[in-house]
mmCIF file of C-alpha atoms and ligand atoms in Angstrom:
data_model
loop_
_atom_site.group_PDB
_atom_site.id
_atom_site.type_symbol
_atom_site.label_atom_id
_atom_site.label_comp_id
_atom_site.label_asym_id
_atom_site.label_seq_id
_atom_site.Cartn_x
_atom_site.Cartn_y
_atom_site.Cartn_z
ATOM 1 C CA UNK A 350 184.564 114.490 126.981
ATOM 2 C CA UNK A 351 182.260 112.983 129.533
ATOM 3 C CA UNK A 352 178.564 113.409 129.061
ATOM 4 C CA UNK A 353 177.216 113.259 132.582
ATOM 5 C CA UNK A 354 173.586 113.831 131.658
ATOM 6 C CA UNK A 355 171.525 110.766 130.824
ATOM 7 C CA UNK A 356 174.597 108.629 130.831
ATOM 8 C CA UNK A 357 173.413 105.960 133.190
ATOM 9 C CA UNK A 358 175.213 103.099 131.532
ATOM 10 C CA UNK A 359 178.528 104.800 132.098
ATOM 11 C CA UNK A 360 177.668 105.766 135.669
ATOM 12 C CA UNK A 361 176.667 102.221 136.540
ATOM 13 C CA UNK A 362 179.700 100.835 134.765
ATOM 14 C CA UNK A 363 181.930 103.291 136.616
ATOM 15 C CA UNK A 364 180.655 102.369 140.064
ATOM 16 C CA UNK A 365 181.047 98.683 139.272
ATOM 17 C CA UNK A 366 184.395 98.943 137.507
ATOM 18 C CA UNK A 367 186.121 102.233 138.428
ATOM 19 C CA UNK A 368 188.709 103.081 135.783
ATOM 20 C CA UNK A 369 192.344 103.313 136.714
ATOM 21 C CA UNK A 370 195.108 105.336 135.115
ATOM 22 C CA UNK A 371 196.863 103.553 132.271
ATOM 23 C CA UNK A 372 200.232 104.965 133.416
ATOM 24 C CA UNK A 373 200.265 105.054 137.231
ATOM 25 C CA UNK A 374 197.309 102.755 138.065
ATOM 26 C CA UNK A 375 195.844 105.434 140.348
ATOM 27 C CA UNK A 376 192.061 105.632 140.321
ATOM 28 C CA UNK A 377 191.004 107.836 137.431
ATOM 29 C CA UNK A 378 188.810 110.830 138.197
ATOM 30 C CA UNK A 379 186.846 110.638 134.996
ATOM 31 C CA UNK A 380 185.576 107.819 132.863
ATOM 32 C CA UNK A 381 188.838 107.672 130.973
ATOM 33 C CA UNK A 382 191.872 105.537 131.739
ATOM 34 C CA UNK A 383 193.936 108.491 132.866
ATOM 35 C CA UNK A 384 194.351 110.338 136.172
ATOM 36 C CA UNK A 385 194.410 114.136 136.335
ATOM 37 C CA UNK A 386 198.121 114.319 137.147
ATOM 38 C CA UNK A 387 199.152 112.109 134.219
ATOM 39 C CA UNK A 388 196.833 114.015 131.874
ATOM 40 C CA UNK A 389 198.445 117.299 132.938
ATOM 41 C CA UNK A 390 201.842 115.769 132.227
ATOM 42 C CA UNK A 391 201.068 115.083 128.550
ATOM 43 C CA UNK A 392 203.065 117.263 126.181
ATOM 44 C CA UNK A 393 200.684 119.638 124.462
ATOM 45 C CA UNK A 394 201.377 121.501 121.260
ATOM 46 C CA UNK A 395 202.180 125.087 122.072
ATOM 47 C CA UNK A 396 203.462 127.488 119.394
ATOM 48 C CA UNK A 397 202.454 126.034 116.038
ATOM 49 C CA UNK A 398 201.783 126.802 112.381
ATOM 50 C CA UNK A 399 198.213 128.077 112.001
ATOM 51 C CA UNK A 400 197.631 125.761 108.998
ATOM 52 C CA UNK A 401 199.545 122.524 109.525
ATOM 53 C CA UNK A 402 200.141 122.695 113.312
ATOM 54 C CA UNK A 403 203.856 122.123 112.889
ATOM 55 C CA UNK A 404 205.543 122.929 116.204
ATOM 56 C CA UNK A 405 207.451 126.223 115.943
ATOM 57 C CA UNK A 406 210.005 127.741 118.211
ATOM 58 C CA UNK A 407 209.594 131.473 117.804
ATOM 59 C CA UNK A 408 206.954 132.958 120.006
ATOM 60 C CA UNK A 409 205.502 136.234 118.796
ATOM 61 C CA UNK A 410 202.129 137.868 119.107
ATOM 62 C CA UNK A 411 201.610 137.424 115.366
ATOM 63 C CA UNK A 412 200.113 134.266 113.935
ATOM 64 C CA UNK A 413 202.802 131.942 112.667
ATOM 65 C CA UNK A 414 203.028 130.134 109.337
ATOM 66 C CA UNK A 415 205.733 127.489 108.889
ATOM 67 C CA UNK A 416 208.226 127.645 106.031
ATOM 68 C CA UNK A 417 206.621 124.796 104.133
ATOM 69 C CA UNK A 418 203.086 126.229 104.255
ATOM 70 C CA UNK A 419 204.514 129.530 103.020
ATOM 71 C CA UNK A 420 206.152 127.790 100.052
ATOM 72 C CA UNK A 421 203.789 124.991 99.064
ATOM 73 C CA UNK A 422 200.012 125.293 98.961
ATOM 74 C CA UNK A 423 198.461 122.519 101.043
ATOM 75 C CA UNK A 424 195.458 120.486 99.924
ATOM 76 C CA UNK A 425 193.996 120.496 103.446
ATOM 77 C CA UNK A 426 192.565 123.528 105.223
ATOM 78 C CA UNK A 427 193.611 123.248 108.846
ATOM 79 C CA UNK A 428 195.217 120.702 111.153
ATOM 80 C CA UNK A 429 193.961 120.204 114.707
ATOM 81 C CA UNK A 430 196.442 118.407 116.966
ATOM 82 C CA UNK A 431 196.428 118.445 120.773
ATOM 83 C CA UNK A 432 199.749 116.740 121.548
ATOM 84 C CA UNK A 433 203.353 116.452 120.497
ATOM 85 C CA UNK A 434 204.355 113.019 119.210
ATOM 86 C CA UNK A 435 206.544 112.385 122.228
ATOM 87 C CA UNK A 436 206.523 110.706 125.621
ATOM 88 C CA UNK A 437 203.304 109.092 126.828
ATOM 89 C CA UNK A 438 201.203 109.975 123.781
ATOM 90 C CA UNK A 439 203.754 108.458 121.443
ATOM 91 C CA UNK A 440 203.810 105.362 123.636
ATOM 92 C CA UNK A 441 199.994 105.044 123.539
ATOM 93 C CA UNK A 442 199.930 105.394 119.752
ATOM 94 C CA UNK A 443 202.795 102.933 119.194
ATOM 95 C CA UNK A 444 201.187 100.377 121.481
ATOM 96 C CA UNK A 445 197.900 100.768 119.605
ATOM 97 C CA UNK A 446 199.554 100.430 116.215
ATOM 98 C CA UNK A 447 202.168 97.788 116.814
ATOM 99 C CA UNK A 448 201.331 95.949 120.044
ATOM 100 C CA UNK A 449 197.587 95.410 119.631
ATOM 101 C CA UNK A 450 196.728 97.717 122.568
ATOM 102 C CA UNK A 451 193.253 98.136 121.158
ATOM 103 C CA UNK A 452 191.870 99.877 124.260
ATOM 104 C CA UNK A 453 194.198 102.868 123.755
ATOM 105 C CA UNK A 454 191.923 103.962 120.899
ATOM 106 C CA UNK A 455 189.246 104.926 123.413
ATOM 107 C CA UNK A 456 191.558 107.072 125.508
ATOM 108 C CA UNK A 457 193.110 108.739 122.454
ATOM 109 C CA UNK A 458 189.669 109.380 120.962
ATOM 110 C CA UNK A 459 188.319 110.953 124.164
ATOM 111 C CA UNK A 460 191.371 113.206 124.527
ATOM 112 C CA UNK A 461 191.066 114.364 120.918
ATOM 113 C CA UNK A 462 187.304 114.956 121.227
ATOM 114 C CA UNK A 463 187.903 117.059 124.368
ATOM 115 C CA UNK A 464 190.508 119.099 122.527
ATOM 116 C CA UNK A 465 188.287 119.705 119.469
ATOM 117 C CA UNK A 466 185.489 120.976 121.699
ATOM 118 C CA UNK A 467 187.828 123.207 123.690
ATOM 119 C CA UNK A 468 189.153 124.729 120.438
ATOM 120 C CA UNK A 469 185.628 125.109 119.053
ATOM 121 C CA UNK A 470 186.766 123.286 115.910
ATOM 122 C CA UNK A 471 184.124 123.633 113.186
ATOM 123 C CA UNK A 472 182.382 120.270 113.063
ATOM 124 C CA UNK A 473 182.449 118.559 109.649
ATOM 125 C CA UNK A 474 179.690 116.661 107.831
ATOM 126 C CA UNK A 475 181.646 113.435 108.283
ATOM 127 C CA UNK A 476 184.906 111.946 109.511
ATOM 128 C CA UNK A 477 187.087 109.889 107.180
ATOM 129 C CA UNK A 478 189.728 107.842 109.007
ATOM 130 C CA UNK A 479 192.898 107.390 106.937
ATOM 131 C CA UNK A 480 192.330 103.993 105.307
ATOM 132 C CA UNK A 481 194.780 101.132 105.667
ATOM 133 C CA UNK A 482 195.714 98.997 102.706
ATOM 134 C CA UNK A 483 193.928 95.618 102.949
ATOM 135 C CA UNK A 484 197.227 93.801 103.394
ATOM 136 C CA UNK A 485 198.252 95.973 106.352
ATOM 137 C CA UNK A 486 194.725 95.632 107.743
ATOM 138 C CA UNK A 487 195.020 91.852 107.620
ATOM 139 C CA UNK A 488 198.333 91.958 109.498
ATOM 140 C CA UNK A 489 197.042 94.297 112.225
ATOM 141 C CA UNK A 490 193.494 93.018 112.509
ATOM 142 C CA UNK A 491 192.029 96.503 112.820
ATOM 143 C CA UNK A 492 192.516 100.021 111.527
ATOM 144 C CA UNK A 493 193.622 102.129 114.489
ATOM 145 C CA UNK A 494 192.369 105.367 112.902
ATOM 146 C CA UNK A 495 188.887 103.865 112.451
ATOM 147 C CA UNK A 496 188.856 102.797 116.103
ATOM 148 C CA UNK A 497 189.768 106.316 117.259
ATOM 149 C CA UNK A 498 187.204 107.765 114.828
ATOM 150 C CA UNK A 499 184.441 105.602 116.341
ATOM 151 C CA UNK A 500 185.012 107.198 119.753
ATOM 152 C CA UNK A 501 184.986 110.739 118.343
ATOM 153 C CA UNK A 502 181.949 109.999 116.179
ATOM 154 C CA UNK A 503 180.029 108.980 119.291
ATOM 155 C CA UNK A 504 181.238 111.899 121.409
ATOM 156 C CA UNK A 505 180.601 114.611 118.815
ATOM 157 C CA UNK A 506 177.693 112.952 116.944
ATOM 158 C CA UNK A 507 179.371 113.057 113.541
ATOM 159 C CA UNK A 508 179.029 110.154 111.092
ATOM 160 C CA UNK A 509 182.055 108.192 109.867
ATOM 161 C CA UNK A 510 182.507 107.460 106.168
ATOM 162 C CA UNK A 511 185.080 104.720 106.004
ATOM 163 C CA UNK A 512 183.916 102.851 102.945
ATOM 164 C CA UNK A 513 184.015 105.476 100.223
ATOM 165 C CA UNK A 514 187.761 105.837 100.266
ATOM 166 C CA UNK A 515 190.389 103.136 99.701
ATOM 167 C CA UNK A 516 194.121 102.872 100.012
ATOM 168 C CA UNK A 517 195.013 101.338 96.681
ATOM 169 C CA UNK A 518 198.781 101.229 97.182
ATOM 170 C CA UNK A 519 200.464 99.440 100.029
ATOM 171 C CA UNK A 520 203.090 102.095 100.626
ATOM 172 C CA UNK A 521 206.112 101.105 102.701
ATOM 173 C CA UNK A 522 206.497 102.685 106.140
ATOM 174 C CA UNK A 523 207.453 106.318 105.762
ATOM 175 C CA UNK A 524 209.720 106.475 108.806
ATOM 176 C CA UNK A 525 213.051 106.167 107.024
ATOM 177 C CA UNK A 526 212.153 108.430 104.094
ATOM 178 C CA UNK A 527 213.013 112.064 103.502
ATOM 179 C CA UNK A 528 210.315 114.710 103.106
ATOM 180 C CA UNK A 529 210.536 114.593 99.313
ATOM 181 C CA UNK A 530 210.523 110.789 99.261
ATOM 182 C CA UNK A 531 207.474 110.697 101.518
ATOM 183 C CA UNK A 532 205.495 112.878 99.124
ATOM 184 C CA UNK A 533 206.569 110.726 96.149
ATOM 185 C CA UNK A 534 205.934 107.504 98.026
ATOM 186 C CA UNK A 535 202.335 108.407 98.866
ATOM 187 C CA UNK A 536 201.311 109.935 95.507
ATOM 188 C CA UNK A 537 198.204 108.245 94.088
ATOM 189 C CA UNK A 538 197.895 105.989 97.157
ATOM 190 C CA UNK A 539 194.170 106.658 97.691
ATOM 191 C CA UNK A 540 191.089 106.374 95.549
ATOM 192 C CA UNK A 541 187.480 107.347 96.085
ATOM 193 C CA UNK A 542 184.698 104.977 95.058
ATOM 194 C CA UNK A 543 182.004 107.594 94.443
ATOM 195 C CA UNK A 544 181.518 111.355 94.192
ATOM 196 C CA UNK A 545 181.711 113.069 97.573
ATOM 197 C CA UNK A 546 178.556 114.901 98.608
ATOM 198 C CA UNK A 547 179.855 116.194 101.956
ATOM 199 C CA UNK A 548 181.139 119.779 101.773
ATOM 200 C CA UNK A 549 183.270 119.625 104.885
ATOM 201 C CA UNK A 550 185.287 116.557 105.879
ATOM 202 C CA UNK A 551 187.681 115.858 108.733
ATOM 203 C CA UNK A 552 190.382 113.308 107.949
ATOM 204 C CA UNK A 553 191.384 111.449 111.062
ATOM 205 C CA UNK A 554 194.892 110.106 111.593
ATOM 206 C CA UNK A 555 196.832 109.039 114.673
ATOM 207 C CA UNK A 556 200.001 111.006 113.929
ATOM 208 C CA UNK A 557 201.032 113.685 111.464
ATOM 209 C CA UNK A 558 204.723 113.843 110.680
ATOM 210 C CA UNK A 559 205.439 115.640 107.392
ATOM 211 C CA UNK A 560 201.786 115.776 106.416
ATOM 212 C CA UNK A 561 202.397 113.877 103.154
ATOM 213 C CA UNK A 562 199.677 111.277 103.815
ATOM 214 C CA UNK A 563 197.075 113.796 105.022
ATOM 215 C CA UNK A 564 197.846 116.079 102.102
ATOM 216 C CA UNK A 565 197.491 113.302 99.526
ATOM 217 C CA UNK A 566 194.179 112.127 100.966
ATOM 218 C CA UNK A 567 192.858 115.703 101.190
ATOM 219 C CA UNK A 568 193.834 116.220 97.546
ATOM 220 C CA UNK A 569 191.974 113.045 96.539
ATOM 221 C CA UNK A 570 188.848 114.063 98.489
ATOM 222 C CA UNK A 571 188.819 117.564 97.047
ATOM 223 C CA UNK A 572 189.189 116.197 93.521
ATOM 224 C CA UNK A 573 186.120 114.038 94.266
ATOM 225 C CA UNK A 574 184.015 117.032 95.360
ATOM 226 C CA UNK A 575 184.839 117.972 98.976
ATOM 227 C CA UNK A 576 185.166 121.725 99.524
ATOM 228 C CA UNK A 577 186.804 121.905 102.919
ATOM 229 C CA UNK A 578 189.067 119.242 104.437
ATOM 230 C CA UNK A 579 190.472 119.568 107.951
ATOM 231 C CA UNK A 580 192.884 117.124 109.531
ATOM 232 C CA UNK A 581 192.360 115.800 113.062
ATOM 233 C CA UNK A 582 195.321 114.002 114.608
ATOM 234 C CA UNK A 583 196.167 112.873 118.139
ATOM 235 C CA UNK A 584 199.794 113.938 117.825
ATOM 236 C CA UNK A 585 202.021 116.136 115.676
ATOM 237 C CA UNK A 586 205.688 115.470 115.096
HETATM 238 ZN ZN1 ZN B 1007 198.138 108.528 136.401
HETATM 239 ZN ZN1 ZN B 1008 202.536 124.855 108.275
#
């Protein structure tokens, strides 16, 4: 989202350093590192589960609920995800996570903020970025979800709470694990340092795959006092 009113710093910055598209190097039309054509080419999430945003194939006029949400009650309330975890978005996220492409956090944050506004997502009392274990944090040098959260916090004027929740277990990467293993692997991975006073929280993550991490964190936050926990992610697998 671009706030054009009273945004002189950005306007001055833009005329001095016009942004160019991260993919095709064409001059960007807005104050984000993306041109209109490349933005239109991003793979958006179309038919999806109304709770967990899992991409679904059947298109009907009825609202769809995926098999897993029908079977297992989820600890979170609703997932908001603009893009599929494929193509350019996947590339941006992987570069941010594994190749120190720190600046991608701004672009990803602006795209997600735009999406949340367009969907009229109910705004929470605070955003909690999924915490990294201290060891992983030391390796990476930053927490990519906190960096994305900072952009959204500024755009939507919602505070971030990134100190009340810790990742107490350094869980191995989930990529090679089955759905069941992922849920077992992540169990008890988070802890909360104090009682939660916010009623409504949005957990922020870069990607949601099976939802095991988001579900575990939502469960932990609800046990600590949160009433409603939504999940905001840049991409859904
Ligand atoms: Zn472009
Ligand atoms: Zn679902």
